[in-house]
Structures are given as structure tokens and as C-alpha cells.
Tab-separated table of C-alpha atoms and ligand atoms in Angstrom:
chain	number	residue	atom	x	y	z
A	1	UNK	CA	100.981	83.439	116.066
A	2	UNK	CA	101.502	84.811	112.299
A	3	UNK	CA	103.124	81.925	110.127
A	4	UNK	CA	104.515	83.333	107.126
A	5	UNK	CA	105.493	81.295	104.340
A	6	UNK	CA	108.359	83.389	102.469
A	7	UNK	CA	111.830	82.956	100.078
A	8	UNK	CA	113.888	85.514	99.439
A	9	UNK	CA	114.035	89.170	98.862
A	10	UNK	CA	110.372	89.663	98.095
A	11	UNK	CA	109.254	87.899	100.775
A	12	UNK	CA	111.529	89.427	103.308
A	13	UNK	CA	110.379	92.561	102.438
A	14	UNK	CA	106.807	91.547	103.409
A	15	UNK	CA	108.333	89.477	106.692
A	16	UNK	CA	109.677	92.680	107.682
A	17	UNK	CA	106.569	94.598	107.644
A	18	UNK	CA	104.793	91.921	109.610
A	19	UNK	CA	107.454	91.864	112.302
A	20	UNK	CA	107.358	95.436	112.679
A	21	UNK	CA	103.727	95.822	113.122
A	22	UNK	CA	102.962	93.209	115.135
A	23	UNK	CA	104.210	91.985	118.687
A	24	UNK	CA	107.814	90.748	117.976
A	25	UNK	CA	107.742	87.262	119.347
A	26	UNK	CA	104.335	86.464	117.765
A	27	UNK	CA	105.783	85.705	113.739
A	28	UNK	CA	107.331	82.540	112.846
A	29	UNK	CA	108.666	82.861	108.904
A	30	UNK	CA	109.292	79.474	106.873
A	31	UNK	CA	111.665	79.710	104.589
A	32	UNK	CA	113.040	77.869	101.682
A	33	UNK	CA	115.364	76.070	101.379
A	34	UNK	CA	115.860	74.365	98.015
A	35	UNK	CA	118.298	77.244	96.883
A	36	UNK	CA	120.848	75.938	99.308
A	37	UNK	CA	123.968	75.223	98.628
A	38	UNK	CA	128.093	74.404	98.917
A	39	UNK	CA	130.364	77.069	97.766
A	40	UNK	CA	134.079	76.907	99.315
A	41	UNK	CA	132.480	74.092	101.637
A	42	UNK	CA	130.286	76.160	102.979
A	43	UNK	CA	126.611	75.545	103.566
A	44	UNK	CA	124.710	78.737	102.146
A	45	UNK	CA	121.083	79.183	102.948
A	46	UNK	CA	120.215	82.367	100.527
A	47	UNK	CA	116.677	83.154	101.514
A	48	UNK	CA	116.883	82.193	105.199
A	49	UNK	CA	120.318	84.803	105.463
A	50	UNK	CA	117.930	87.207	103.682
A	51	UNK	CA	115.436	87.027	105.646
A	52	UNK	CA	117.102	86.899	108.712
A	53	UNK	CA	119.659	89.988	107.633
A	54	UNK	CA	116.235	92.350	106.592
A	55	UNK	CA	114.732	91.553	110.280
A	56	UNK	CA	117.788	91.503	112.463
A	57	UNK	CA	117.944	95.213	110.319
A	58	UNK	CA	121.385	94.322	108.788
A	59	UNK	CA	120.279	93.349	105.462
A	60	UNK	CA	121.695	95.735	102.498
A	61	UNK	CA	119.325	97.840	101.422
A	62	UNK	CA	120.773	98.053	98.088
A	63	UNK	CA	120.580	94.023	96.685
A	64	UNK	CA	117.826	93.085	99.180
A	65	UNK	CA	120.571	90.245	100.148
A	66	UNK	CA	123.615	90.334	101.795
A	67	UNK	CA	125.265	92.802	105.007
A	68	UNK	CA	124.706	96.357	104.409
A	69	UNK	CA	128.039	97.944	104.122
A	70	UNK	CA	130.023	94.405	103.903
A	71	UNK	CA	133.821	93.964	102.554
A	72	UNK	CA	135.069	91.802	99.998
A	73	UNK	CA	138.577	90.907	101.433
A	74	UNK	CA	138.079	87.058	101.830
A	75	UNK	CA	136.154	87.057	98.016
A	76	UNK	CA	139.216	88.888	97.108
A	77	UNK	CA	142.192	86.346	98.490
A	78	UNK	CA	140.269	83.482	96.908
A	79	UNK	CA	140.380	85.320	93.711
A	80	UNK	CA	143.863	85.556	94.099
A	81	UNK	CA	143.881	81.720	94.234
A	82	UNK	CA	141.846	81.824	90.817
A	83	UNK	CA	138.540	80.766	92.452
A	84	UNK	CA	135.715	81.903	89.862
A	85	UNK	CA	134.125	84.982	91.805
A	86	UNK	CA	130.272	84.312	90.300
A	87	UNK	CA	128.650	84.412	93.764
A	88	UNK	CA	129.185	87.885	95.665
A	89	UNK	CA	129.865	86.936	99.077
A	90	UNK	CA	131.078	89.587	101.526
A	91	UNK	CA	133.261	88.947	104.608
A	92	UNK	CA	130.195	89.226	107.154
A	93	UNK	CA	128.396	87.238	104.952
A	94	UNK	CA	131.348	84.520	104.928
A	95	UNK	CA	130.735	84.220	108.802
A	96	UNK	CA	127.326	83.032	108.892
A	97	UNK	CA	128.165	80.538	106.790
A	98	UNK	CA	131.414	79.389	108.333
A	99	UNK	CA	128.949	79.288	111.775
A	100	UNK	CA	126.439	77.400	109.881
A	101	UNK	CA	128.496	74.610	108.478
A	102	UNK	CA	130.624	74.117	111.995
A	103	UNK	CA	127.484	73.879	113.593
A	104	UNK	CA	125.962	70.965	110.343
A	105	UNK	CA	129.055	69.612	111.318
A	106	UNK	CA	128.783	68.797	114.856
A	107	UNK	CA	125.526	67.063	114.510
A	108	UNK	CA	122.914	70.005	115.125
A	109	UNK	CA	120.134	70.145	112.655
A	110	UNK	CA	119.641	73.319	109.873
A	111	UNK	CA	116.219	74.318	112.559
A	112	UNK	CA	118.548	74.276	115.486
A	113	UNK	CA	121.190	76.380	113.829
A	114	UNK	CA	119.103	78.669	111.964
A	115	UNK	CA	117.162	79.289	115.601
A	116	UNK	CA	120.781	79.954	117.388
A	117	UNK	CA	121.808	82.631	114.713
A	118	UNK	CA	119.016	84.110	113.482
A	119	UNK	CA	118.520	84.721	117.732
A	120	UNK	CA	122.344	86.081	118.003
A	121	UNK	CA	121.705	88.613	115.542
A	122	UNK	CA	118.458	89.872	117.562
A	123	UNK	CA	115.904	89.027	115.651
A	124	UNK	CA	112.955	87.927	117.913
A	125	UNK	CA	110.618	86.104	115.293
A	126	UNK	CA	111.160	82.345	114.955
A	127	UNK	CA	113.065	81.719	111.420
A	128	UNK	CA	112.353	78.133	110.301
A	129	UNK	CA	113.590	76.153	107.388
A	130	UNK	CA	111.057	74.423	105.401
A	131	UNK	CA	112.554	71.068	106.361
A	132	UNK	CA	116.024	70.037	108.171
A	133	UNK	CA	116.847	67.065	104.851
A	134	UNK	CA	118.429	68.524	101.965
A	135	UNK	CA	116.354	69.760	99.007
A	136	UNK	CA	118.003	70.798	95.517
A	137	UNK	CA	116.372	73.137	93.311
A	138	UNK	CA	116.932	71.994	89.948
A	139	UNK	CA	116.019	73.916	86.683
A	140	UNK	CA	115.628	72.581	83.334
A	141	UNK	CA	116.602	74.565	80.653
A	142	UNK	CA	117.414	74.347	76.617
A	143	UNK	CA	121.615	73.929	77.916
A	144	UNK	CA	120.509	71.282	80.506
A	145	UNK	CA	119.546	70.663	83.828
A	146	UNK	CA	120.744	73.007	86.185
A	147	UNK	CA	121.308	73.785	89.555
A	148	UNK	CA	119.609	77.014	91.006
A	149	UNK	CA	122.092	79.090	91.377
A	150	UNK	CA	123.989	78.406	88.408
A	151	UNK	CA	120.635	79.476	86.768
A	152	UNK	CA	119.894	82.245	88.676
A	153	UNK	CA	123.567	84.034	89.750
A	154	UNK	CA	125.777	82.250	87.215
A	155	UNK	CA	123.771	82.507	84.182
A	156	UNK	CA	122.159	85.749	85.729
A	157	UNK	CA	118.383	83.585	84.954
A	158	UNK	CA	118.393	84.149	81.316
A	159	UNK	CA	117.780	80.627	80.187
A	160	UNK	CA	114.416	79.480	79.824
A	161	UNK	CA	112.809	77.492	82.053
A	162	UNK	CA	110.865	74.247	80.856
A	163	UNK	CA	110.617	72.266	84.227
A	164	UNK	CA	111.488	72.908	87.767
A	165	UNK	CA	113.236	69.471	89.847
A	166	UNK	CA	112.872	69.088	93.741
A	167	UNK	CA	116.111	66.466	93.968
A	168	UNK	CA	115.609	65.230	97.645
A	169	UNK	CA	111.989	66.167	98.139
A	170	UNK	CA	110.549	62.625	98.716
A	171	UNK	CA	112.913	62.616	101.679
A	172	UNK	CA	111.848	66.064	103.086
A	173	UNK	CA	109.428	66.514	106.114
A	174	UNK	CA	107.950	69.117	108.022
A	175	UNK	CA	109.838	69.897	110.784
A	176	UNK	CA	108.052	69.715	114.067
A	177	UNK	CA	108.920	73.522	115.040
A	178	UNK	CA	106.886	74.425	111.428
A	179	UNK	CA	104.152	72.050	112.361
A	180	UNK	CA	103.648	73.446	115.585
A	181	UNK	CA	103.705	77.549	114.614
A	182	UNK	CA	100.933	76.195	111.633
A	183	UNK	CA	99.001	74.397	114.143
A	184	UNK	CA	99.182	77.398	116.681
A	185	UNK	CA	98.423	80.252	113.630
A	186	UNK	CA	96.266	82.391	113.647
A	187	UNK	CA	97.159	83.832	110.593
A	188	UNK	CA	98.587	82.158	107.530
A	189	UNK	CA	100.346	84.484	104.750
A	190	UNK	CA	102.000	83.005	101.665
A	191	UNK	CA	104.283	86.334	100.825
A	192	UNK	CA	104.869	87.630	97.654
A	193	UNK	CA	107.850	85.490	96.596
A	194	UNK	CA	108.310	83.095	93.681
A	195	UNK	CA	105.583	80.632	93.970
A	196	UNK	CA	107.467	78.444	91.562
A	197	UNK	CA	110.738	77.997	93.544
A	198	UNK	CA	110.496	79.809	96.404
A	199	UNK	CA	106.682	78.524	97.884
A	200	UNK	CA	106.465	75.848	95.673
A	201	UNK	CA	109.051	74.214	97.412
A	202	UNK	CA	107.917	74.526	100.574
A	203	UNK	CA	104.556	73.275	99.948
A	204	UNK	CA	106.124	70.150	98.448
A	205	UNK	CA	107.829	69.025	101.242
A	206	UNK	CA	105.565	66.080	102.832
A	207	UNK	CA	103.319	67.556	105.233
A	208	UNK	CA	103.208	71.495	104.512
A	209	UNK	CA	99.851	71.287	102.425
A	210	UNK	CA	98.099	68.965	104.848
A	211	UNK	CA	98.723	71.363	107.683
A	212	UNK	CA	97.889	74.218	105.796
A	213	UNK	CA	94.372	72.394	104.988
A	214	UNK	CA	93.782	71.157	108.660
A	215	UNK	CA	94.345	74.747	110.037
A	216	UNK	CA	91.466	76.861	110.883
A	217	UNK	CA	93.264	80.041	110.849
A	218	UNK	CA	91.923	82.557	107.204
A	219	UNK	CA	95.437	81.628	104.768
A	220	UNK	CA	95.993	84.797	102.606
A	221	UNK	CA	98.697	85.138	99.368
A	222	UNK	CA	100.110	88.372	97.934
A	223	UNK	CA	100.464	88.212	94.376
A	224	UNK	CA	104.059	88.744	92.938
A	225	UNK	CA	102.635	89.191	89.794
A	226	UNK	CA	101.781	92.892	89.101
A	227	UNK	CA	100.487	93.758	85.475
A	228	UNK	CA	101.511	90.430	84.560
A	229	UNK	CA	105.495	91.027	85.514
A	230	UNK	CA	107.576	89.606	88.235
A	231	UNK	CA	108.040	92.403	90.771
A	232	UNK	CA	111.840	90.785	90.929
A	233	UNK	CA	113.581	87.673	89.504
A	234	UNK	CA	112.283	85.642	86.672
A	235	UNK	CA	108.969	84.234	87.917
A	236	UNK	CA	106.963	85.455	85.021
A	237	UNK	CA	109.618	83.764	82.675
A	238	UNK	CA	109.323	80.504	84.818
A	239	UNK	CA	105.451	80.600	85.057
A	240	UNK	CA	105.229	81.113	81.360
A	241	UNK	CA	107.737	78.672	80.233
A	242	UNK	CA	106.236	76.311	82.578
A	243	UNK	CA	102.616	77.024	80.863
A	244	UNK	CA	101.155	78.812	83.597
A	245	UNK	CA	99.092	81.835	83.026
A	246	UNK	CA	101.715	84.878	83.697
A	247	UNK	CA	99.375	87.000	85.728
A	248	UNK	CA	98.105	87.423	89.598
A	249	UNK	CA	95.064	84.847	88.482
A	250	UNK	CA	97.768	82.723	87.172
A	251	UNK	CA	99.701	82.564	90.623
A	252	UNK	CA	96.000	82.172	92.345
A	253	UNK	CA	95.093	79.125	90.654
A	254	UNK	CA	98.593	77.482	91.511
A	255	UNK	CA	97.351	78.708	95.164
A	256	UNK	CA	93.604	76.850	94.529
A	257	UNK	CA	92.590	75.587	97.244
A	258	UNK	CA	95.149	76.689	99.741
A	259	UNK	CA	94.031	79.904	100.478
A	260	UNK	CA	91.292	81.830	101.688
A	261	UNK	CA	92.282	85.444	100.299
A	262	UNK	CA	94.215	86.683	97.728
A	263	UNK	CA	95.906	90.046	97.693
A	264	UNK	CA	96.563	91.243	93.759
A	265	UNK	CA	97.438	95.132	92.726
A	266	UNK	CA	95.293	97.638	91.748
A	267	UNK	CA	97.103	97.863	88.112
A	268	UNK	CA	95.012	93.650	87.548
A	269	UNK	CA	91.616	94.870	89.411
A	270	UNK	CA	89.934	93.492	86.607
A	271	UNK	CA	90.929	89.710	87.674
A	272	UNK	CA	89.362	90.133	91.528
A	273	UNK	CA	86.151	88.074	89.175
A	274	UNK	CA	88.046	85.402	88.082
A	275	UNK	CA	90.359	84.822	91.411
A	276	UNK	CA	87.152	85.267	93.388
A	277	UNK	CA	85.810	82.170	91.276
A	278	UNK	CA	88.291	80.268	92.220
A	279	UNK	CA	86.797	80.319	95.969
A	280	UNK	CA	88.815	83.144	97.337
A	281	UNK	CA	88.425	86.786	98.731
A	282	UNK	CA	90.443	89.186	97.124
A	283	UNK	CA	91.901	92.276	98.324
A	284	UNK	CA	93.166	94.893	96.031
A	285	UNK	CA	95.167	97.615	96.869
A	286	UNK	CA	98.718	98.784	96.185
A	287	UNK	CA	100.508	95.128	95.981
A	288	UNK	CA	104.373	96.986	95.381
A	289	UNK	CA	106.737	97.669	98.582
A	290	UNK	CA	108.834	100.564	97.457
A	291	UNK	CA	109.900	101.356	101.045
A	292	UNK	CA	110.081	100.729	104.629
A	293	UNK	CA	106.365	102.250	105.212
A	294	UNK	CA	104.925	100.046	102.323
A	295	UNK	CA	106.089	97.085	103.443
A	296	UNK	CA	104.536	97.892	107.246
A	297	UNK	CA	101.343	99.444	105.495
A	298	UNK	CA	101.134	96.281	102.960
A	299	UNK	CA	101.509	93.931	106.427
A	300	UNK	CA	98.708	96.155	108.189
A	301	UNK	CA	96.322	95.726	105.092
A	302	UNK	CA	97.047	92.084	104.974
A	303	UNK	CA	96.451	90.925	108.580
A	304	UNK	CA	93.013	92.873	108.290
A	305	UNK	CA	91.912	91.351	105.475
A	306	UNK	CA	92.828	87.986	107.153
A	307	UNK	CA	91.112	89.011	110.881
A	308	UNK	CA	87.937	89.760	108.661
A	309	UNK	CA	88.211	86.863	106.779
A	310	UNK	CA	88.843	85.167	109.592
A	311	UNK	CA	85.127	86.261	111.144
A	312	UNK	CA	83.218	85.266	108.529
A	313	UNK	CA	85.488	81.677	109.095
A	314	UNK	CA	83.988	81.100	112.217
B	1	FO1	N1	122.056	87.067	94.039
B	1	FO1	C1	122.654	87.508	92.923
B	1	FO1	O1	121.974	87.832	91.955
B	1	FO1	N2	124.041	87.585	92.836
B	1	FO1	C2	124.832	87.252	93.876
B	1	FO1	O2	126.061	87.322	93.755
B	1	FO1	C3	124.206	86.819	95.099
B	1	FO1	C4	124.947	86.518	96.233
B	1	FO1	C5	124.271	86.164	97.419
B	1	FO1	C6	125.005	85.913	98.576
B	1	FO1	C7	124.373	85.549	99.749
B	1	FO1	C8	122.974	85.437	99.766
B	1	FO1	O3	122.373	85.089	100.910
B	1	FO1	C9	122.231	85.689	98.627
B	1	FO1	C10	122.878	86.062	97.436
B	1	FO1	N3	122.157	86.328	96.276
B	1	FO1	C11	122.790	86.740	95.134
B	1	FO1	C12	120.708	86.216	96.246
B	1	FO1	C13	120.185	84.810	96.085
B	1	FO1	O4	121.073	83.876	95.599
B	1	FO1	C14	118.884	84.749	95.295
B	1	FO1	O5	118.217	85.947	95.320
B	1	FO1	C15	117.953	83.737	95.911
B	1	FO1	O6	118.498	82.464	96.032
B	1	FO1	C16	116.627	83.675	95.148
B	1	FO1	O7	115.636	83.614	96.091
């Protein structure tokens, strides 16, 4: 079993790559959750619908989130009723999360209804939240605390970041479908997504980092750092402005620990010293998915540096 630990685009990308070149039942992806939220009183789950959108093969190519070639007739009507359009939803789009919230509704946990659409849509790897509680993102910043989205879609992340909230956390467990894909791994991959607010998260949530430890499978990270920019989004803003180094080392040392091999770009070979002092193997090769064949070439490289990490393990 391949556990990946992934949030949104980025890490879909690299989810994608492992699903296609290896056996499809054999990948379980965690995702995060803490950039859930209500809109219209609907439960939306951005990085789990991205993920499960770019492996069910539906996912639109353009945004990296969303349904390829989706309308906008239901964003449109609720325009008409002088809703604030801020959060581009199209009408595919609206029915996973109309599906999602009946099913909240009638008592089935987020696991349980993730596993039922994620399946309908055809995807064979098992999509699990990080936890089935409730976990808010919040982000502090100079105009106040906010809540992710605002921060990221509403206010298009442009305001710095100066500390990062988890409302709910001390609430949040592993589920026992994540606990059992880490126990059975037999390869760990942190992907290349935020490792602020998309792993961080996930490694908050009481019992991620003491399964990670107890497993015996090699644990490997892909920077999402490259020449000391965010491949996407604003994690070298948030990493700076929360006084973290804004380069690959910089994400490895928040991964200290936690992993046994570190994948960075070619473009920061020089830091394979430093990261390798912090007790890890590194890999460098081309970090960036441009396309399709990157992201299955990226997975390839990835799983062998794991299996060989994994020998000298035993
Ligand atoms: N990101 C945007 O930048 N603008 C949007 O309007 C937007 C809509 C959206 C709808 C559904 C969905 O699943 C994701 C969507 N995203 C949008 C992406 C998403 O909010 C962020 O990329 C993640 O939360 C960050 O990981």
C-alpha cells in the first residue's frame, strides 16, 4: 500500500502520477481537510474534490480544481439573487456538494461519504480525509483573523500571514481507515503541497505523527519549494511571514524527523548538504510537474528512491 499525504492542486498532481504508475487499488491519499467549508449550506471539501476530480480524470486541466468543461448556470441564478459570486463553483461541482451535505446530514461520517463518491466517480484509490471532526483553517493577518478561504479566494492570498489557527484540532483524530493504510504502507510520501496548511494540518490532528513514527515503511517529501518560490499558492509568503526559512531546506526542517528522504529540484542542489544533515536522503532531480508524463515520471523517481531507501531500512 502507498499512503500519500496530499492537499490540493500540487499534491493531486503528484497523487495522480502515483495512481497511474502503480496498481490502482494499492494508493490510499489523505487529504486535508481544514480548508473546508459552508457556502450556500453546502459542505465543500476543496482539496479532497481536487483530488478526487484529477484521479477520477475529470478534474479541469486549466485551474487544477474544479470539472473540466463545467457550467455556471446555478452560480449564475444565485447571482441573480445578489449572492456575492467570490467562490467559482460550477454546476457539476454544485452536485458533489449537494451529495456530500445530504449524506453529513443523514448521519454518515465525511470517510464514509468521501469513500461512496470518490468510488462513483471511478476512482479506485482509497481517498481519506485527515479526520471525520471538523477542523478550521484560520489565518492571521495585519486585517484580522481570517478564515481560509476568505484569505486565499476572497482576498486572492495577498495579506500577509503572521500565524496559522487549527480551530477544532484538539478534537480531531485519526480516523481508523488512515490508521490502518499507515500501518499497512509500504511507502509513505508527503506530496508537494503546502506544508503549512495543507500537511501541516494533517500532521496535527492527534495521532498522524505517532503513526508516521511507528511505521517501518522509508517516508519520503517532495519539496514545493523550488529556487526558494512556491511552485503555486502563497507558501513561500506563509513560510516567510511565519519565520521559516523560504527554501526546500526550510520545508525539510519543518519535516525533521518525519521523514526518511527528501526530494528537492535540481535549481537548490546546493542544499542536498544541509537537508542531508538533518538525517535525511535526498534525491534531486527535476522537482516541477509541467505535464501528465512529469507527474508519472516524478511518481516513478519517488517510489525508487523510497524502495532503496527502504533496503538500507531493513
Ligand atoms: N480557488 C480559487 O482560487 N478560486 C476559486 O474560485 C476556487 C473555487 C473552487 C471551487 C471548488 C474547489 O474544490 C476548489 C476551488 N478553488 C478555488 C481551489 C481551492 O479553494 C484552493 O486551491 C484550496 O483550498 C487550497 O488548497
Amino acid at each position: 500500500m502507498i499512503v500519500a499525504l496530499a492537499g490540493g492542486v500540487g499534491g493531486a498532481k503528484l497523487a495522480q502520477g502515483l495512481y497511474h504508475v502503480s496498481p490502482p487499488d494499492s494508493l490510499a491519499v489523505i487529504v486535508n481537510t481544514g480548508d473546508d467549508f459552508e457556502l450556500f449550506g453546502l459542505r465543500i471539501s476543496p482539496d479532497a474534490d481536487t483530488v478526487m476530480y484529477t484521479l477520477a480524470g475529470i478534474a479541469n486541466p486549466a485551474t487544477g480544481w474544479g470539472v473540466v468543461n463545467d457550467t455556471r448556470a446555478t452560480l449564475e441564478m444565485l447571482g441573480r439573487y445578489g449572492y456575492e459570486l467570490w467562490f467559482q463553483l460550477g454546476d457539476n461541482d454544485f452536485a458533489t456538494h449537494i451529495a456530500r451535505t445530504a449524506q453529513l446530514r443523514a448521519g454518515d461520517s465525511l470517510t464514509e461519504v468521501t469513500r461512496r463518491l470518490s468510488r462513483a466517480l471511478g476512482m479506485r484509490a482509497a481517498l481519506l480525509p485527515m479526520c471525520d471532526e471538523g477542523v478550521a483553517t484560520l489565518v492571521d493577518t495585519p486585517a484580522g483573523r481570517l478564515a481560509f478561504q476568505d484569505y486565499f479566494v476572497r482576498r486572492r492570498h495577498a495579506d500577509p500571514v503572521s500565524g496559522i489557527v487549527l480551530d477544532g484540532i484538539e478534537a480531531a483524530t485519526i480516523t481508523a481507515d488512515a490508521a490502518q493504510a499507515i500501518a499497512r504502507a509500504t511507502v509513505i510520501v508527503v506530496c508537494p503541497s503546502n506544508p503549512v496548511v495543507s500537511i501541516g494540518p494533517i500532521l496535527a490532528v492527534n495521532g498522524y505523527r505517532s503513526a508516521l513514527a511507528a511505521s517501518s515503511a522509508p517516508r519520503v517529501a517532495i519539496s514545493p519549494i523550488v529556487g526558494g518560490k512556491a511552485l503555486r499558492g502563497p507558501a513561500d509568503q506563509m513560510l516567510a511571514g511565519l519565520g521559516h526559512d523560504v527554501s526546500a531546506f526550510g520545508v525539510a526542517q519543518l519535516y525533521g524527523g518525519l521523514v526518511d528522504g527528501f526530494v528537492i529540484d535540481h535549481a537548490d542542489r546546493e542544499q542536498a548538504e544541509r537537508i542531508g544533515a538533518l538525517g535525511m536522503r535526498v534525491l534531486v532531480t527535476d522537482a516541477v510537474m509541467r505535464d501528465e508524463p512529469d507527474r508519472q515520471r516524478l511518481a516513478r523517481e519517488v517510489l525508487d528512491f523510497a524502495a532503496d531507501i527502504g533496503s538500507s531500512k531493513r
